[in-house]
mmCIF file of C-alpha atoms in Angstrom:
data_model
loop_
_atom_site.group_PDB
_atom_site.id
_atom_site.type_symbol
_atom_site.label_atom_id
_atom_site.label_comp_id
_atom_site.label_asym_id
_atom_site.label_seq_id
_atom_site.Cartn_x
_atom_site.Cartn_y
_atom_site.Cartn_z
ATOM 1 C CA UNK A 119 14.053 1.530 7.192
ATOM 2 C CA UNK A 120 17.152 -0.930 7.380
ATOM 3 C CA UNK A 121 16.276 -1.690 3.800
ATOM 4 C CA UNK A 122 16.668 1.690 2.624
ATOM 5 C CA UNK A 123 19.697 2.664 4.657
ATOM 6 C CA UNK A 124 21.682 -0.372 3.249
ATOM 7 C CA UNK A 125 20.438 0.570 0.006
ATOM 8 C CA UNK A 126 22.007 3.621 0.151
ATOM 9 C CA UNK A 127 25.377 2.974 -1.152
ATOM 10 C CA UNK A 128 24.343 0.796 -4.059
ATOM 11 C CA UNK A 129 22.071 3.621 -5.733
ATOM 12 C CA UNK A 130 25.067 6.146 -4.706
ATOM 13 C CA UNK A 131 26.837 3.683 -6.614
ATOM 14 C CA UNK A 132 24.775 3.406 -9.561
ATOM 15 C CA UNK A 133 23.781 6.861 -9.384
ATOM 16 C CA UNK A 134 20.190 6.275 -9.491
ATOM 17 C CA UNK A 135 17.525 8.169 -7.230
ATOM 18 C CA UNK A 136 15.746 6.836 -4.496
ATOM 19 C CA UNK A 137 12.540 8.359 -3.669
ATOM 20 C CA UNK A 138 11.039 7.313 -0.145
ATOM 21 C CA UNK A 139 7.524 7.376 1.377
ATOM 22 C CA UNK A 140 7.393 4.646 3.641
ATOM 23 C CA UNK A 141 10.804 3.981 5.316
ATOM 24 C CA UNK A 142 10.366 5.899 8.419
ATOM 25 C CA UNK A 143 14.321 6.487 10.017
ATOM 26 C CA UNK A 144 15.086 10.006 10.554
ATOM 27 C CA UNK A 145 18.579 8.713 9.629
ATOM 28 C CA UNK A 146 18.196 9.171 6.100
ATOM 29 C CA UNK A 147 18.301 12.652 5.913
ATOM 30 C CA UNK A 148 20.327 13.165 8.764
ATOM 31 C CA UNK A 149 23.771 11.028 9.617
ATOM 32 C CA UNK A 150 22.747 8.629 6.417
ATOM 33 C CA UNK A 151 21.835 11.257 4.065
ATOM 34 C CA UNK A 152 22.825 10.979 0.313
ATOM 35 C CA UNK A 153 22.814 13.213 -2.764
ATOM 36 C CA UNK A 154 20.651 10.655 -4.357
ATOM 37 C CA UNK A 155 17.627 10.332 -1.916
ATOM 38 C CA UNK A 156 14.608 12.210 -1.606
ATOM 39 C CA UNK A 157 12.378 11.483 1.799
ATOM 40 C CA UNK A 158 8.688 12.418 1.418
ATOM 41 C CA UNK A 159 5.791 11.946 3.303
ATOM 42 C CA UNK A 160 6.754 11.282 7.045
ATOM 43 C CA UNK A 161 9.416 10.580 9.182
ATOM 44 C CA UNK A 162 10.198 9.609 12.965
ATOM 45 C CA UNK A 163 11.463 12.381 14.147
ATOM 46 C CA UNK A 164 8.198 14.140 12.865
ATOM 47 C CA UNK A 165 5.412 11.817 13.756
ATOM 48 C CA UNK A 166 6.930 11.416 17.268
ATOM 49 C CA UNK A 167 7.524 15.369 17.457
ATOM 50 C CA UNK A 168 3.875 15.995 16.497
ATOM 51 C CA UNK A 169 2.556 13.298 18.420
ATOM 52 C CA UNK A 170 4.525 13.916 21.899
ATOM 53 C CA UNK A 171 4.433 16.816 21.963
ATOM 54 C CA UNK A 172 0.243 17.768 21.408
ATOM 55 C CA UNK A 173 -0.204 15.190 24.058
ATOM 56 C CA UNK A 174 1.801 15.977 26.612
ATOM 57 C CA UNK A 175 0.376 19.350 26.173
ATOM 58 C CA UNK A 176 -3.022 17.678 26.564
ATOM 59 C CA UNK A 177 -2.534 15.634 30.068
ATOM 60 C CA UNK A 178 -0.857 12.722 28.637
ATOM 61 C CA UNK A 179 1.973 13.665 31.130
ATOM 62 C CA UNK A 180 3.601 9.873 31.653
ATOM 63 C CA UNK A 181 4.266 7.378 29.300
ATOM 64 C CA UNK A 182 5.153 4.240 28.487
ATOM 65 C CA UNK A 183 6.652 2.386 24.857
ATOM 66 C CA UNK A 184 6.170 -0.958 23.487
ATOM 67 C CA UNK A 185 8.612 -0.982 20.742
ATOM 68 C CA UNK A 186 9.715 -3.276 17.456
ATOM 69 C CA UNK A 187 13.310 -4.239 18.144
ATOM 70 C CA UNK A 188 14.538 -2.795 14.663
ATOM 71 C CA UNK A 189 15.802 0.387 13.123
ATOM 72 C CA UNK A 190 12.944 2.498 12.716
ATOM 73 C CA UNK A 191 11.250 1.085 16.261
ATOM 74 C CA UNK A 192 14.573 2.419 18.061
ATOM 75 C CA UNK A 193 14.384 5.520 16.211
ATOM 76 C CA UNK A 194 10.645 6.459 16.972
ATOM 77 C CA UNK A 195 10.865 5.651 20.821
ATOM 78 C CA UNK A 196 14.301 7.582 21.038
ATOM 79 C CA UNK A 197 12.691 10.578 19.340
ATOM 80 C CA UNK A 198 9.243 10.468 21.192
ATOM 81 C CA UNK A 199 10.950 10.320 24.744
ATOM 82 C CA UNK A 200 12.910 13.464 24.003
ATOM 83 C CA UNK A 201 9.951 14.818 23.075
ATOM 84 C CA UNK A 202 7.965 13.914 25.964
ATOM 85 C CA UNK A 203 10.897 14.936 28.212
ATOM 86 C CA UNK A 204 10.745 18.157 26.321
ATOM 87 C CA UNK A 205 7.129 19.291 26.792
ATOM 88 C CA UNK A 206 7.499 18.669 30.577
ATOM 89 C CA UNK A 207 6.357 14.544 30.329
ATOM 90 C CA UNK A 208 8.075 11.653 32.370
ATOM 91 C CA UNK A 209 8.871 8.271 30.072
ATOM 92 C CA UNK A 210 8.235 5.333 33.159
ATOM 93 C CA UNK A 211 10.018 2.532 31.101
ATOM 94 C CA UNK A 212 9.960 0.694 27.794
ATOM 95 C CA UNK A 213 9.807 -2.291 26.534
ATOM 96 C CA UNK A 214 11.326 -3.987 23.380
ATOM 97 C CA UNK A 215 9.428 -6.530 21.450
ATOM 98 C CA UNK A 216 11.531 -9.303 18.765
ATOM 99 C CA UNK A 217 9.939 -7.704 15.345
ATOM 100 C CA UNK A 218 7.711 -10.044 13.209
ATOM 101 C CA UNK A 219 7.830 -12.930 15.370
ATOM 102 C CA UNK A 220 5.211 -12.731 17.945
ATOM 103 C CA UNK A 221 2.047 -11.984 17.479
ATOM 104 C CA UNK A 222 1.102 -11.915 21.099
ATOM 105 C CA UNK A 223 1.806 -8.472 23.067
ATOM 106 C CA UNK A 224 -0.051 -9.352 26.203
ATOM 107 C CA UNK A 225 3.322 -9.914 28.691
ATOM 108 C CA UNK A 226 4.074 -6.906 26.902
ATOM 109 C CA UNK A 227 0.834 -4.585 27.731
ATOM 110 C CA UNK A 228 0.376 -5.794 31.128
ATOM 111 C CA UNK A 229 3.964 -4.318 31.854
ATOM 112 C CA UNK A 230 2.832 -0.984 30.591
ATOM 113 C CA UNK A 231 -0.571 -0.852 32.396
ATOM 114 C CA UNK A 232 1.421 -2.182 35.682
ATOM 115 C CA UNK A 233 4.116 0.673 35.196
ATOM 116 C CA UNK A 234 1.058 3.782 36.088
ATOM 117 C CA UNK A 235 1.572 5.442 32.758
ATOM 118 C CA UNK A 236 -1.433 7.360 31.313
ATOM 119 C CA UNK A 237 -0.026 7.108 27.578
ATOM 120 C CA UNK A 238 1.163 3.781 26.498
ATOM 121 C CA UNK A 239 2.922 4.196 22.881
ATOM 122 C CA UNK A 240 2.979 1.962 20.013
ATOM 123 C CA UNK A 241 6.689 2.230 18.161
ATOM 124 C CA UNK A 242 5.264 -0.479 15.675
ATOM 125 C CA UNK A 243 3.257 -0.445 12.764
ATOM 126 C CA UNK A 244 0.972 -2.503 10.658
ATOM 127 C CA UNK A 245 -0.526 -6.002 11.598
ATOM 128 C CA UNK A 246 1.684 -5.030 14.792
ATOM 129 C CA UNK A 247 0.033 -1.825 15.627
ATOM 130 C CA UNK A 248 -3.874 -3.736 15.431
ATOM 131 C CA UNK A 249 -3.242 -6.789 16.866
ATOM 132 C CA UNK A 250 -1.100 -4.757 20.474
ATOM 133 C CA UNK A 251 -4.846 -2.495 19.951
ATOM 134 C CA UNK A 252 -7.269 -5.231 19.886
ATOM 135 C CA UNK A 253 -5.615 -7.062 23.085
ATOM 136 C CA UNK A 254 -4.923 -3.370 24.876
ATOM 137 C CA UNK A 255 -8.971 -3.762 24.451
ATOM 138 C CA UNK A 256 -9.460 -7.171 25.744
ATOM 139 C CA UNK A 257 -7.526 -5.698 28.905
ATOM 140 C CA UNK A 258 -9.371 -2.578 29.406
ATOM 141 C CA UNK A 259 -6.582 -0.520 28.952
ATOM 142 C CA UNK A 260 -8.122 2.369 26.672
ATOM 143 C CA UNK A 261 -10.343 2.642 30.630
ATOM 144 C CA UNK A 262 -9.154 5.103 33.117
ATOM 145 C CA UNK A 263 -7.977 7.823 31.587
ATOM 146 C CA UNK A 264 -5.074 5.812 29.464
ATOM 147 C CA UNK A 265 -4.632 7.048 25.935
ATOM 148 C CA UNK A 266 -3.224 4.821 23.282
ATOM 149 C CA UNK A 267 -1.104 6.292 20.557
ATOM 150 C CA UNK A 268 0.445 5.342 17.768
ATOM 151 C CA UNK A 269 4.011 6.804 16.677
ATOM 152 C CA UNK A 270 3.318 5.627 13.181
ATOM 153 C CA UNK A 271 -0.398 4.911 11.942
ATOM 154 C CA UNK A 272 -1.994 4.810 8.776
ATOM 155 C CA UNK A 273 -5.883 5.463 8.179
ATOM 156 C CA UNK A 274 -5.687 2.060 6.465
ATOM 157 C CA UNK A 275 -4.906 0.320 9.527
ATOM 158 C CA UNK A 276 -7.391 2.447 11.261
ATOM 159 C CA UNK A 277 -10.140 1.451 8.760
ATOM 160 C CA UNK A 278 -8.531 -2.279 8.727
ATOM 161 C CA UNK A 279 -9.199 -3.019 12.400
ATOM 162 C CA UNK A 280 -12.618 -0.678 12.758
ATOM 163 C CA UNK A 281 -13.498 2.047 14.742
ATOM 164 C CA UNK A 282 -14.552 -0.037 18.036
ATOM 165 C CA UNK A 283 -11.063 -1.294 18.366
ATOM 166 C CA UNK A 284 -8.755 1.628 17.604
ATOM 167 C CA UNK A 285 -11.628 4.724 19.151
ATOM 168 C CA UNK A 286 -9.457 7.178 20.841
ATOM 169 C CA UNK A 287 -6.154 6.496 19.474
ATOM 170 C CA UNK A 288 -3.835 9.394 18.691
ATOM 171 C CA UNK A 289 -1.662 9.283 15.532
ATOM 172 C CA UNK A 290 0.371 11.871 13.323
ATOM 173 C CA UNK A 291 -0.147 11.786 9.631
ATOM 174 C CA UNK A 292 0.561 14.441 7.134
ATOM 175 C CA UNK A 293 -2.387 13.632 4.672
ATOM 176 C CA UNK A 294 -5.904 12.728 5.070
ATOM 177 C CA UNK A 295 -8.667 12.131 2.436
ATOM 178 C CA UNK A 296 -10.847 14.566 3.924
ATOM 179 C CA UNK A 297 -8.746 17.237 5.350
ATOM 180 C CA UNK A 298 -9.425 20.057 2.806
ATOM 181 C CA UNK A 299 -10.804 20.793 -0.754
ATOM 182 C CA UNK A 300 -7.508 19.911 -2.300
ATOM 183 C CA UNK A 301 -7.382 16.404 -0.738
ATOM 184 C CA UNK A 302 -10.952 15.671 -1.431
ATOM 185 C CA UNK A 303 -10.484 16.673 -5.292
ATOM 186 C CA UNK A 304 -7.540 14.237 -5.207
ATOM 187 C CA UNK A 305 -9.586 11.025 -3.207
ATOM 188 C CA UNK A 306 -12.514 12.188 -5.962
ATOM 189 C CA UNK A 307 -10.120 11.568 -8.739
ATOM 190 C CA UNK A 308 -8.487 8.166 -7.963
ATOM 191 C CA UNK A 309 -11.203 6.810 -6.060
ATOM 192 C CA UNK A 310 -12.952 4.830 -9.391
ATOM 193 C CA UNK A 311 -9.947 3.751 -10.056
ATOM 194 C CA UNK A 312 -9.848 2.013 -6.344
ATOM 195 C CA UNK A 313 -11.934 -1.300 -4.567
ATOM 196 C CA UNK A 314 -14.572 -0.303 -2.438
ATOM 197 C CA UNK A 315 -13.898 1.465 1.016
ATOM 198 C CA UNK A 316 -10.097 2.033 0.565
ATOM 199 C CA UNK A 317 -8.939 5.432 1.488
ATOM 200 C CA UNK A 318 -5.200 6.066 0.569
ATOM 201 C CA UNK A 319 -2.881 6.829 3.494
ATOM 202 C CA UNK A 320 0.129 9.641 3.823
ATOM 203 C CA UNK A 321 2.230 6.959 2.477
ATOM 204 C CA UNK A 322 0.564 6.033 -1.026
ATOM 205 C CA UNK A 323 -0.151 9.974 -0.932
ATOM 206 C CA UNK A 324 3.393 10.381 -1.180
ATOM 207 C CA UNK A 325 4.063 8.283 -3.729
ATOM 208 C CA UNK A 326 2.061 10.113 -6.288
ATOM 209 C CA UNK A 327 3.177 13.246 -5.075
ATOM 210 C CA UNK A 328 6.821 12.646 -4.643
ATOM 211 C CA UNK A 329 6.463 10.442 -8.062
ATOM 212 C CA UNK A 330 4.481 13.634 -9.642
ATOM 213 C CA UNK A 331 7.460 15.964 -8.644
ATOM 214 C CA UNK A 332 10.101 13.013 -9.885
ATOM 215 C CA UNK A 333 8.450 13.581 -13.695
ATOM 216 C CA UNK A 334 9.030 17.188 -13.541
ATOM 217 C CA UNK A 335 12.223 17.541 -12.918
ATOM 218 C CA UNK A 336 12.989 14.774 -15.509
ATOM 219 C CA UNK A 337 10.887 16.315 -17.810
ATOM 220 C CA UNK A 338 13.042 19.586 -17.424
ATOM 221 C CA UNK A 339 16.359 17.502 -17.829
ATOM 222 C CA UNK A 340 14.993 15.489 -20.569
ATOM 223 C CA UNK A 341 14.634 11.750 -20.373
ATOM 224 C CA UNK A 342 18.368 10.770 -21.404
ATOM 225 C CA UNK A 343 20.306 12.873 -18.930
ATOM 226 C CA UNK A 344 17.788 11.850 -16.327
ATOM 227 C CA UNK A 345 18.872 8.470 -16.451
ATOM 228 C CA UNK A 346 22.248 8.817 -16.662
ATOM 229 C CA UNK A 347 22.537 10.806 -13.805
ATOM 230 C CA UNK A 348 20.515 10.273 -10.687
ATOM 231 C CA UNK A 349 22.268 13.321 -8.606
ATOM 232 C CA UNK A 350 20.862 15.715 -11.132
ATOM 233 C CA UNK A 351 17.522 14.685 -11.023
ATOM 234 C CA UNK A 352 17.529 15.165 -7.169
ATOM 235 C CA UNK A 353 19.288 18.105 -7.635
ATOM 236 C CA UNK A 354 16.374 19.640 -9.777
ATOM 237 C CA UNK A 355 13.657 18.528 -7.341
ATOM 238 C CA UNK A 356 15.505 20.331 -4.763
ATOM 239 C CA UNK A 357 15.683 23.189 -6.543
ATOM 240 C CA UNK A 358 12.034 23.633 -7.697
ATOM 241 C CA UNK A 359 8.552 24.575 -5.543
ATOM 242 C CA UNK A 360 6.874 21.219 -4.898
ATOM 243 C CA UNK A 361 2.796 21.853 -4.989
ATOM 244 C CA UNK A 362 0.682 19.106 -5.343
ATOM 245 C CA UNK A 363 -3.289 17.853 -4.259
ATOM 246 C CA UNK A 364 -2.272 15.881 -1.381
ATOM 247 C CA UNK A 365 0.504 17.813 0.391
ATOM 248 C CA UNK A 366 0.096 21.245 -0.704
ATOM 249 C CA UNK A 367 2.634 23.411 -1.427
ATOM 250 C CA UNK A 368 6.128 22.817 0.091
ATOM 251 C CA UNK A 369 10.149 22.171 -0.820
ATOM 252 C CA UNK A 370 12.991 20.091 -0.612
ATOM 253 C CA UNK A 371 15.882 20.664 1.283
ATOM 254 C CA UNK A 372 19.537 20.610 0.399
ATOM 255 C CA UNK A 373 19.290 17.126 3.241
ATOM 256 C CA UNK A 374 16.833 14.907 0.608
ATOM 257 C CA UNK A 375 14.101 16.024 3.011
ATOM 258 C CA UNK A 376 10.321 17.071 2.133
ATOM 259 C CA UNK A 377 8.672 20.091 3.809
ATOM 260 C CA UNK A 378 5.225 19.877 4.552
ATOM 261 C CA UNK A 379 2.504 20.316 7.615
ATOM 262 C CA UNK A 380 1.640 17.501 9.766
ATOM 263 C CA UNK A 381 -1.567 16.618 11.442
ATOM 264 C CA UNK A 382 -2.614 15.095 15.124
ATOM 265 C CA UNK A 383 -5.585 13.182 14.937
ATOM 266 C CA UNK A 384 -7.629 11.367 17.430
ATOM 267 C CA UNK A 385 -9.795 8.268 15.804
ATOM 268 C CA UNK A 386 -13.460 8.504 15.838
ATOM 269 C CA UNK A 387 -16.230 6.606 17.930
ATOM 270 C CA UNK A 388 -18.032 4.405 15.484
ATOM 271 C CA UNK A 389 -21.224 6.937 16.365
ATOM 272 C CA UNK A 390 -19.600 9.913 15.191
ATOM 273 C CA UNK A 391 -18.384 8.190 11.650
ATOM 274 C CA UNK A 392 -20.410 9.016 8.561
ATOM 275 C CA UNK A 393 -18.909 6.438 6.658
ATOM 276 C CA UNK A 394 -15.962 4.249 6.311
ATOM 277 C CA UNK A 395 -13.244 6.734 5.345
ATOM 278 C CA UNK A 396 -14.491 9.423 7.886
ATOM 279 C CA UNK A 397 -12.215 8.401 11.129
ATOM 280 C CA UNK A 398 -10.011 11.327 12.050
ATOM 281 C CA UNK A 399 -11.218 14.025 14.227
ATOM 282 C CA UNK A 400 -8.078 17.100 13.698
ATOM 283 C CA UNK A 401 -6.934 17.896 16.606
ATOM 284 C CA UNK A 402 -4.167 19.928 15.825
ATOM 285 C CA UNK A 403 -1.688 21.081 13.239
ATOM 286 C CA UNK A 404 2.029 21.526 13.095
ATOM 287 C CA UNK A 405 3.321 23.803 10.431
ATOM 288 C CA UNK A 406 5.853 22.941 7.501
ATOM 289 C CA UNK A 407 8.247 25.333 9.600
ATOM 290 C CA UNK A 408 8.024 23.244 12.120
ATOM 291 C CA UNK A 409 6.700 19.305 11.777
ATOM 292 C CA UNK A 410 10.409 18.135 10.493
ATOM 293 C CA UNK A 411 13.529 18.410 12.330
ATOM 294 C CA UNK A 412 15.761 21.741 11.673
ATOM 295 C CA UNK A 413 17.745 20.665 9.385
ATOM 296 C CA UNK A 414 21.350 21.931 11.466
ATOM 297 C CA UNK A 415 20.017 19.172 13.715
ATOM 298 C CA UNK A 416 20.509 16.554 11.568
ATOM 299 C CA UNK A 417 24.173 15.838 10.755
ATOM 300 C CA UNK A 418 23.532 15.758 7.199
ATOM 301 C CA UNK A 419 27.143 16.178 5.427
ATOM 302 C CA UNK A 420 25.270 17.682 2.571
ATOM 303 C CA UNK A 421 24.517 20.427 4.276
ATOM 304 C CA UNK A 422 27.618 20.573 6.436
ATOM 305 C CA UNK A 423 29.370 21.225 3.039
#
């Protein structure tokens, strides 16, 4: 996320477009928006929306963060504990971890188990997210009624650290492999092309999809004008119906940012897995109307003008 907000000004600058599936910060289609910058796939606001929301709503009433001290780590816990707040929850503290330099979160878990919250959140991602849910196991945590969940997760890192460790955990994405006949034709078509047991996550969904829509719209420019002007090209994509395998069918807003549904799941027990990519159970389902935030909410100048 701080990558791709300070890169902001230099592709404004070169008038280029920046397509983005994996930087997380709400920020970039709200205060940081640009003209040049398309956001697919996922953002904070919207995993933590989806997330907080469904579990509150489920029991998971008080909560506690463990968060990466960096942009996208401040964003998710700030958006979560409105959230939580929102749905009727109670947040009973935080705590903020120095990103990619430890990669021991016990201090860290012990002050969330001592704190009496029944949902202890990850704001963290990656090698991160496994290694706080492999020692949450070796303390017992996941016993007694506390629910881990992840306020970004990927089914790679699901499938990366095996059902016995991450069983239970609740995570947003807005694409799975195996969530309807449209996803499954897509995983059928690119899976020869992939190694054995890897199952694409929202992310890498996104970029084909948001890549797919890119073409078209520089297709309908023509090549020459396309890279010339960068504005134009986003400008296009904005304009036309996005519909694709992996997200369905959806639009971009005048803010840069991609419509689509977005998905609670809860991770499988190894005994109800079938095989390696079958680890979601759907628990519930936000609507494209309502998994991103409203776009007056954002303090996008694009659409202020």
């Amino acid at each position: 996320s701080s990558i791709a907000l300070g890169a902001k000004y230099l592709i404004e600058d070169k008038n280029k477009v920046a397509l983005i599936t994996t930087a997380g910060s709400s920020d970039l289609t709200g205060k940081n928006c640009s003209a040049n910058l398309v956001h697919w796939s996922w953002d904070s606001w919207c995993l933590a929306h989806s997330t907080a929301t469904s579990l509150v709503r489920t029991g998971g009433s008080k909560w506690f963060f463990l968060t990466a001290d960096y942009a996208f780590g401040h964003a998710a816990e700030a958006d979560a504990a409105k959230f939580v707040k929102a749905a009727g929850g109670t947040v009973l503290g935080s705590v903020r971890y120095p990103f990619g330099s430890t990669s021991d979160f016990s201090s860290f878990l012990l002050q969330a188990q001592s704190s009496g919250a029944n949902v202890i959140a990850f704001a963290n991602s990656g090698n991160e997210l496994i290694n706080c849910l492999k020692q949450a196991q070796e303390f017992g945590l996941d016993q007694g009624g506390t629910r881990m969940a992840a306020l970004v997760g990927y089914v790679t890192d699901v499938i990366g650290m095996g059902l016995s460790t991450a069983k239970g955990l609740s995570l947003t994405e807005t694409f799975y492999w195996d969530l309807n006949d449209r996803t499954r034709a897509f995983m059928n078509r690119v899976k020869p092309r992939l190694a054995a047991n890897v199952y694409p996550n929202m992310s890498q969904a996104g970029d084909y999809a948001c890549v797919l829509h890119y073409l078209k719209a520089v297709k309908e420019l023509g090549v020459e004008r396309a890279k010339r002007n960068g504005r134009d090209v986003v400008e296009l994509m904005k304009k036309l119906p996005t519909d694709d395998d992996c997200f369905g069918q959806g639009k971009i807003r005048a803010d840069g940012r991609k419509i689509h549904p977005a998905y609670l799941f809860e991770v499988k027990k190894p005994a109800e897995s079938k095989s390696t990519g079958d680890v979601y159970k759907l628990v519930s389902t936000l609507g494209a109307d309502e998994a991103f935030r409203p776009i007056e909410e954002g303090n996008c100048a694009l659409v202020r003008s």
